[in-house]
């Protein structure tokens, strides 16, 4: 997966020169403009049209990875590659955390992490950074399980914050998660008091 990047992390991108360079530019743009205000929306494409950044996933949530790389002097390609690799690692760790929460088995959690972090769907979308950024969803589900086990407000806050961050990283997964979260509520919340279910739906 990373073979083509070894030794040229600052000059090469994985897969092709299409979407990866688009993502590298968007990450650079986000690092140098205040998101969601003024000219940030205009980007550098489709001039002289305004609001062109709304035509694509803005990936603002990934700035906590790519932003510091650029603010410390790294270039857009380096920031992209660091973010690209981090998405695999963070997704695997998030799935590990969710599975360990459910099973208390490090073996099951490790298998889950490897499968979620490096599955065929992800391999088929190596060029699409936004589809690699799925690490918030397992953590959001983990927060829901924690809330069912111990109904504390902090778990609902964590769930809501993680879903917001997931949307800022990849809007696709927010829409993809709608049936997943709905089915989770129906299955795992079937024996919970209605007030607890209402709180989960409200946080969602």
PDB file of C-alpha atoms in Angstrom:
ATOM      1  CA  UNK A   1       0.000   0.000   0.000  1.00  0.00           C
ATOM      2  CA  UNK A   2       2.749   2.477   0.986  1.00  0.00           C
ATOM      3  CA  UNK A   3       5.483   1.064  -1.259  1.00  0.00           C
ATOM      4  CA  UNK A   4       5.316   3.933  -3.731  1.00  0.00           C
ATOM      5  CA  UNK A   5       5.578   6.516  -0.944  1.00  0.00           C
ATOM      6  CA  UNK A   6       8.726   5.271   0.786  1.00  0.00           C
ATOM      7  CA  UNK A   7      11.507   7.788   0.352  1.00  0.00           C
ATOM      8  CA  UNK A   8       9.273  10.345  -1.369  1.00  0.00           C
ATOM      9  CA  UNK A   9       6.670  11.217   1.230  1.00  0.00           C
ATOM     10  CA  UNK A  10       6.956  14.893   0.329  1.00  0.00           C
ATOM     11  CA  UNK A  11       6.745  14.519  -3.455  1.00  0.00           C
ATOM     12  CA  UNK A  12       4.516  11.538  -4.310  1.00  0.00           C
ATOM     13  CA  UNK A  13       0.895  10.671  -3.609  1.00  0.00           C
ATOM     14  CA  UNK A  14      -0.749   7.231  -3.547  1.00  0.00           C
ATOM     15  CA  UNK A  15      -2.797   5.871  -6.447  1.00  0.00           C
ATOM     16  CA  UNK A  16      -2.990   8.680  -9.056  1.00  0.00           C
ATOM     17  CA  UNK A  17      -2.688  12.425  -9.611  1.00  0.00           C
ATOM     18  CA  UNK A  18      -6.428  13.157  -9.613  1.00  0.00           C
ATOM     19  CA  UNK A  19      -8.350  13.058  -6.340  1.00  0.00           C
ATOM     20  CA  UNK A  20      -5.239  12.865  -4.122  1.00  0.00           C
ATOM     21  CA  UNK A  21      -4.002  16.206  -5.455  1.00  0.00           C
ATOM     22  CA  UNK A  22      -7.500  17.666  -5.050  1.00  0.00           C
ATOM     23  CA  UNK A  23      -7.478  16.541  -1.417  1.00  0.00           C
ATOM     24  CA  UNK A  24      -3.955  17.898  -0.905  1.00  0.00           C
ATOM     25  CA  UNK A  25      -5.074  21.281  -2.228  1.00  0.00           C
ATOM     26  CA  UNK A  26      -8.222  21.287  -0.043  1.00  0.00           C
ATOM     27  CA  UNK A  27      -6.174  20.430   3.058  1.00  0.00           C
ATOM     28  CA  UNK A  28      -3.771  23.242   2.177  1.00  0.00           C
ATOM     29  CA  UNK A  29      -6.671  25.660   1.649  1.00  0.00           C
ATOM     30  CA  UNK A  30      -8.227  24.728   4.992  1.00  0.00           C
ATOM     31  CA  UNK A  31      -4.917  25.247   6.783  1.00  0.00           C
ATOM     32  CA  UNK A  32      -4.644  28.815   5.516  1.00  0.00           C
ATOM     33  CA  UNK A  33      -8.252  30.045   5.719  1.00  0.00           C
ATOM     34  CA  UNK A  34     -10.833  30.241   8.480  1.00  0.00           C
ATOM     35  CA  UNK A  35     -13.419  27.541   7.636  1.00  0.00           C
ATOM     36  CA  UNK A  36     -17.055  28.320   6.860  1.00  0.00           C
ATOM     37  CA  UNK A  37     -16.655  32.074   6.531  1.00  0.00           C
ATOM     38  CA  UNK A  38     -16.107  34.508   3.676  1.00  0.00           C
ATOM     39  CA  UNK A  39     -13.750  33.588   0.882  1.00  0.00           C
ATOM     40  CA  UNK A  40     -13.071  30.125   2.324  1.00  0.00           C
ATOM     41  CA  UNK A  41     -16.099  28.934   0.350  1.00  0.00           C
ATOM     42  CA  UNK A  42     -14.724  30.221  -2.940  1.00  0.00           C
ATOM     43  CA  UNK A  43     -11.620  28.069  -3.135  1.00  0.00           C
ATOM     44  CA  UNK A  44      -9.551  28.269  -6.300  1.00  0.00           C
ATOM     45  CA  UNK A  45     -11.759  26.408  -8.753  1.00  0.00           C
ATOM     46  CA  UNK A  46     -14.446  27.457 -11.238  1.00  0.00           C
ATOM     47  CA  UNK A  47     -13.355  31.099 -11.102  1.00  0.00           C
ATOM     48  CA  UNK A  48     -15.123  33.549 -11.129  1.00  0.00           C
ATOM     49  CA  UNK A  49     -17.946  31.535  -9.537  1.00  0.00           C
ATOM     50  CA  UNK A  50     -18.350  31.747  -5.763  1.00  0.00           C
ATOM     51  CA  UNK A  51     -18.900  28.917  -3.307  1.00  0.00           C
ATOM     52  CA  UNK A  52     -17.059  26.318  -5.374  1.00  0.00           C
ATOM     53  CA  UNK A  53     -15.747  24.517  -2.294  1.00  0.00           C
ATOM     54  CA  UNK A  54     -19.310  23.393  -1.603  1.00  0.00           C
ATOM     55  CA  UNK A  55     -19.076  21.217  -4.736  1.00  0.00           C
ATOM     56  CA  UNK A  56     -16.787  18.782  -2.905  1.00  0.00           C
ATOM     57  CA  UNK A  57     -16.284  17.285   0.545  1.00  0.00           C
ATOM     58  CA  UNK A  58     -14.387  20.005   2.434  1.00  0.00           C
ATOM     59  CA  UNK A  59     -12.487  17.631   4.799  1.00  0.00           C
ATOM     60  CA  UNK A  60     -12.260  20.302   7.514  1.00  0.00           C
ATOM     61  CA  UNK A  61     -12.304  17.648  10.231  1.00  0.00           C
ATOM     62  CA  UNK A  62      -8.982  16.301   9.008  1.00  0.00           C
ATOM     63  CA  UNK A  63      -7.230  19.574   9.813  1.00  0.00           C
ATOM     64  CA  UNK A  64      -6.324  18.292  13.267  1.00  0.00           C
ATOM     65  CA  UNK A  65      -3.938  15.960  11.410  1.00  0.00           C
ATOM     66  CA  UNK A  66      -2.915  17.905   8.308  1.00  0.00           C
ATOM     67  CA  UNK A  67      -3.002  21.416   9.763  1.00  0.00           C
ATOM     68  CA  UNK A  68      -0.094  21.052  12.233  1.00  0.00           C
ATOM     69  CA  UNK A  69       2.057  19.427   9.537  1.00  0.00           C
ATOM     70  CA  UNK A  70       1.658  22.517   7.356  1.00  0.00           C
ATOM     71  CA  UNK A  71       1.840  25.061  10.166  1.00  0.00           C
ATOM     72  CA  UNK A  72       5.182  23.528  11.163  1.00  0.00           C
ATOM     73  CA  UNK A  73       6.548  23.960   7.648  1.00  0.00           C
ATOM     74  CA  UNK A  74       5.489  20.804   5.830  1.00  0.00           C
ATOM     75  CA  UNK A  75       4.131  21.056   2.300  1.00  0.00           C
ATOM     76  CA  UNK A  76       0.654  20.088   1.063  1.00  0.00           C
ATOM     77  CA  UNK A  77       1.803  16.695  -0.266  1.00  0.00           C
ATOM     78  CA  UNK A  78       3.454  15.764   3.023  1.00  0.00           C
ATOM     79  CA  UNK A  79       0.339  16.856   4.924  1.00  0.00           C
ATOM     80  CA  UNK A  80      -1.817  14.763   2.603  1.00  0.00           C
ATOM     81  CA  UNK A  81       0.344  11.662   3.009  1.00  0.00           C
ATOM     82  CA  UNK A  82       0.497  11.971   6.787  1.00  0.00           C
ATOM     83  CA  UNK A  83      -3.290  12.316   6.860  1.00  0.00           C
ATOM     84  CA  UNK A  84      -3.722   9.420   4.435  1.00  0.00           C
ATOM     85  CA  UNK A  85      -1.658   7.035   6.571  1.00  0.00           C
ATOM     86  CA  UNK A  86      -3.216   8.321   9.803  1.00  0.00           C
ATOM     87  CA  UNK A  87      -6.725   7.526   8.526  1.00  0.00           C
ATOM     88  CA  UNK A  88      -5.844   3.829   8.242  1.00  0.00           C
ATOM     89  CA  UNK A  89      -4.212   3.716  11.650  1.00  0.00           C
ATOM     90  CA  UNK A  90      -6.970   5.675  13.406  1.00  0.00           C
ATOM     91  CA  UNK A  91      -9.729   3.612  11.759  1.00  0.00           C
ATOM     92  CA  UNK A  92      -8.073   0.380  12.881  1.00  0.00           C
ATOM     93  CA  UNK A  93      -7.609   1.683  16.427  1.00  0.00           C
ATOM     94  CA  UNK A  94     -11.205   2.931  16.582  1.00  0.00           C
ATOM     95  CA  UNK A  95     -12.571  -0.455  15.516  1.00  0.00           C
ATOM     96  CA  UNK A  96     -10.285  -2.079  18.073  1.00  0.00           C
ATOM     97  CA  UNK A  97     -11.711   0.164  20.808  1.00  0.00           C
ATOM     98  CA  UNK A  98     -15.319  -0.595  19.821  1.00  0.00           C
ATOM     99  CA  UNK A  99     -14.793  -4.352  19.695  1.00  0.00           C
ATOM    100  CA  UNK A 100     -12.869  -4.400  22.956  1.00  0.00           C
ATOM    101  CA  UNK A 101     -15.712  -2.472  24.598  1.00  0.00           C
ATOM    102  CA  UNK A 102     -18.164  -5.131  23.427  1.00  0.00           C
ATOM    103  CA  UNK A 103     -16.109  -8.295  23.966  1.00  0.00           C
ATOM    104  CA  UNK A 104     -13.228  -7.451  26.350  1.00  0.00           C
ATOM    105  CA  UNK A 105     -11.161  -9.641  24.022  1.00  0.00           C
ATOM    106  CA  UNK A 106      -7.906  -8.241  22.662  1.00  0.00           C
ATOM    107  CA  UNK A 107      -7.802 -10.952  19.994  1.00  0.00           C
ATOM    108  CA  UNK A 108     -11.281 -10.126  18.694  1.00  0.00           C
ATOM    109  CA  UNK A 109     -10.492  -6.414  18.873  1.00  0.00           C
ATOM    110  CA  UNK A 110      -7.266  -6.875  16.910  1.00  0.00           C
ATOM    111  CA  UNK A 111      -9.019  -8.856  14.176  1.00  0.00           C
ATOM    112  CA  UNK A 112     -11.758  -6.241  14.029  1.00  0.00           C
ATOM    113  CA  UNK A 113      -9.233  -3.424  13.819  1.00  0.00           C
ATOM    114  CA  UNK A 114      -7.302  -5.054  10.972  1.00  0.00           C
ATOM    115  CA  UNK A 115     -10.481  -5.863   9.027  1.00  0.00           C
ATOM    116  CA  UNK A 116     -12.001  -2.406   9.441  1.00  0.00           C
ATOM    117  CA  UNK A 117      -8.746  -0.573   8.886  1.00  0.00           C
ATOM    118  CA  UNK A 118      -7.649  -2.439   5.754  1.00  0.00           C
ATOM    119  CA  UNK A 119     -10.742  -3.931   4.119  1.00  0.00           C
ATOM    120  CA  UNK A 120     -11.331  -4.244   0.328  1.00  0.00           C
ATOM    121  CA  UNK A 121     -13.708  -1.261   0.242  1.00  0.00           C
ATOM    122  CA  UNK A 122     -10.963   0.995   1.574  1.00  0.00           C
ATOM    123  CA  UNK A 123      -8.430  -0.478  -0.839  1.00  0.00           C
ATOM    124  CA  UNK A 124     -10.788   0.228  -3.739  1.00  0.00           C
ATOM    125  CA  UNK A 125     -10.935   3.914  -2.735  1.00  0.00           C
ATOM    126  CA  UNK A 126      -7.286   4.704  -2.080  1.00  0.00           C
ATOM    127  CA  UNK A 127      -7.621   7.875  -4.147  1.00  0.00           C
ATOM    128  CA  UNK A 128     -10.494   9.188  -2.024  1.00  0.00           C
ATOM    129  CA  UNK A 129      -9.153  10.564   1.244  1.00  0.00           C
ATOM    130  CA  UNK A 130     -12.623  11.393   2.520  1.00  0.00           C
ATOM    131  CA  UNK A 131     -13.605   7.709   2.267  1.00  0.00           C
ATOM    132  CA  UNK A 132     -10.582   6.685   4.325  1.00  0.00           C
ATOM    133  CA  UNK A 133     -11.653   8.969   7.188  1.00  0.00           C
ATOM    134  CA  UNK A 134     -14.081   6.621   8.922  1.00  0.00           C
ATOM    135  CA  UNK A 135     -12.498   6.504  12.361  1.00  0.00           C
ATOM    136  CA  UNK A 136     -15.188   8.502  14.170  1.00  0.00           C
ATOM    137  CA  UNK A 137     -18.022   6.055  13.468  1.00  0.00           C
ATOM    138  CA  UNK A 138     -16.721   3.135  15.577  1.00  0.00           C
ATOM    139  CA  UNK A 139     -15.994   5.550  18.410  1.00  0.00           C
ATOM    140  CA  UNK A 140     -19.506   7.021  18.134  1.00  0.00           C
ATOM    141  CA  UNK A 141     -20.971   3.523  18.391  1.00  0.00           C
ATOM    142  CA  UNK A 142     -18.712   2.827  21.353  1.00  0.00           C
ATOM    143  CA  UNK A 143     -20.084   5.934  23.076  1.00  0.00           C
ATOM    144  CA  UNK A 144     -23.634   4.669  22.495  1.00  0.00           C
ATOM    145  CA  UNK A 145     -22.790   1.304  24.033  1.00  0.00           C
ATOM    146  CA  UNK A 146     -21.230   3.057  26.987  1.00  0.00           C
ATOM    147  CA  UNK A 147     -24.394   5.106  27.420  1.00  0.00           C
ATOM    148  CA  UNK A 148     -26.612   2.017  27.376  1.00  0.00           C
ATOM    149  CA  UNK A 149     -24.404   0.421  30.043  1.00  0.00           C
ATOM    150  CA  UNK A 150     -24.067   3.573  32.153  1.00  0.00           C
ATOM    151  CA  UNK A 151     -26.474   6.373  31.131  1.00  0.00           C
ATOM    152  CA  UNK A 152     -24.289   9.393  31.703  1.00  0.00           C
ATOM    153  CA  UNK A 153     -24.659  12.582  29.697  1.00  0.00           C
ATOM    154  CA  UNK A 154     -20.977  12.601  28.811  1.00  0.00           C
ATOM    155  CA  UNK A 155     -21.455   9.564  26.548  1.00  0.00           C
ATOM    156  CA  UNK A 156     -24.229  11.322  24.640  1.00  0.00           C
ATOM    157  CA  UNK A 157     -22.047  14.408  24.312  1.00  0.00           C
ATOM    158  CA  UNK A 158     -19.208  12.216  23.054  1.00  0.00           C
ATOM    159  CA  UNK A 159     -21.531  10.536  20.552  1.00  0.00           C
ATOM    160  CA  UNK A 160     -22.805  13.861  19.207  1.00  0.00           C
ATOM    161  CA  UNK A 161     -19.299  15.348  19.008  1.00  0.00           C
ATOM    162  CA  UNK A 162     -17.961  12.293  17.188  1.00  0.00           C
ATOM    163  CA  UNK A 163     -20.795  12.381  14.660  1.00  0.00           C
ATOM    164  CA  UNK A 164     -20.135  16.074  14.037  1.00  0.00           C
ATOM    165  CA  UNK A 165     -16.430  15.379  13.586  1.00  0.00           C
ATOM    166  CA  UNK A 166     -17.249  12.503  11.245  1.00  0.00           C
ATOM    167  CA  UNK A 167     -19.349  14.847   9.155  1.00  0.00           C
ATOM    168  CA  UNK A 168     -16.508  17.358   9.052  1.00  0.00           C
ATOM    169  CA  UNK A 169     -14.090  14.632   7.945  1.00  0.00           C
ATOM    170  CA  UNK A 170     -16.407  12.965   5.434  1.00  0.00           C
ATOM    171  CA  UNK A 171     -19.980  13.943   4.768  1.00  0.00           C
ATOM    172  CA  UNK A 172     -20.555  10.649   2.969  1.00  0.00           C
ATOM    173  CA  UNK A 173     -20.294   8.614   6.141  1.00  0.00           C
ATOM    174  CA  UNK A 174     -22.850  10.739   7.954  1.00  0.00           C
ATOM    175  CA  UNK A 175     -25.414   9.769   5.327  1.00  0.00           C
ATOM    176  CA  UNK A 176     -24.171   6.159   5.162  1.00  0.00           C
ATOM    177  CA  UNK A 177     -24.534   5.888   8.941  1.00  0.00           C
ATOM    178  CA  UNK A 178     -28.224   6.810   9.071  1.00  0.00           C
ATOM    179  CA  UNK A 179     -29.530   3.228   8.650  1.00  0.00           C
ATOM    180  CA  UNK A 180     -26.680   1.908  10.821  1.00  0.00           C
ATOM    181  CA  UNK A 181     -27.487   4.168  13.779  1.00  0.00           C
ATOM    182  CA  UNK A 182     -31.222   3.614  13.280  1.00  0.00           C
ATOM    183  CA  UNK A 183     -30.815  -0.172  13.384  1.00  0.00           C
ATOM    184  CA  UNK A 184     -28.478   0.140  16.369  1.00  0.00           C
ATOM    185  CA  UNK A 185     -31.152   2.027  18.297  1.00  0.00           C
ATOM    186  CA  UNK A 186     -33.811  -0.544  17.397  1.00  0.00           C
ATOM    187  CA  UNK A 187     -31.650  -3.508  18.402  1.00  0.00           C
ATOM    188  CA  UNK A 188     -29.534  -2.407  21.338  1.00  0.00           C
ATOM    189  CA  UNK A 189     -32.116  -0.009  22.702  1.00  0.00           C
ATOM    190  CA  UNK A 190     -35.053  -2.414  22.567  1.00  0.00           C
ATOM    191  CA  UNK A 191     -34.979  -3.043  26.331  1.00  0.00           C
ATOM    192  CA  UNK A 192     -33.939   0.450  27.378  1.00  0.00           C
ATOM    193  CA  UNK A 193     -36.393   2.877  29.052  1.00  0.00           C
ATOM    194  CA  UNK A 194     -38.068   5.207  26.595  1.00  0.00           C
ATOM    195  CA  UNK A 195     -36.459   8.253  28.192  1.00  0.00           C
ATOM    196  CA  UNK A 196     -33.019   6.821  27.493  1.00  0.00           C
ATOM    197  CA  UNK A 197     -33.961   6.097  23.891  1.00  0.00           C
ATOM    198  CA  UNK A 198     -35.349   9.600  23.505  1.00  0.00           C
ATOM    199  CA  UNK A 199     -32.060  11.002  24.797  1.00  0.00           C
ATOM    200  CA  UNK A 200     -30.106   8.942  22.248  1.00  0.00           C
ATOM    201  CA  UNK A 201     -32.341  10.072  19.394  1.00  0.00           C
ATOM    202  CA  UNK A 202     -32.039  13.671  20.573  1.00  0.00           C
ATOM    203  CA  UNK A 203     -28.253  13.438  20.683  1.00  0.00           C
ATOM    204  CA  UNK A 204     -28.256  11.890  17.214  1.00  0.00           C
TER     205      UNK A 204
END
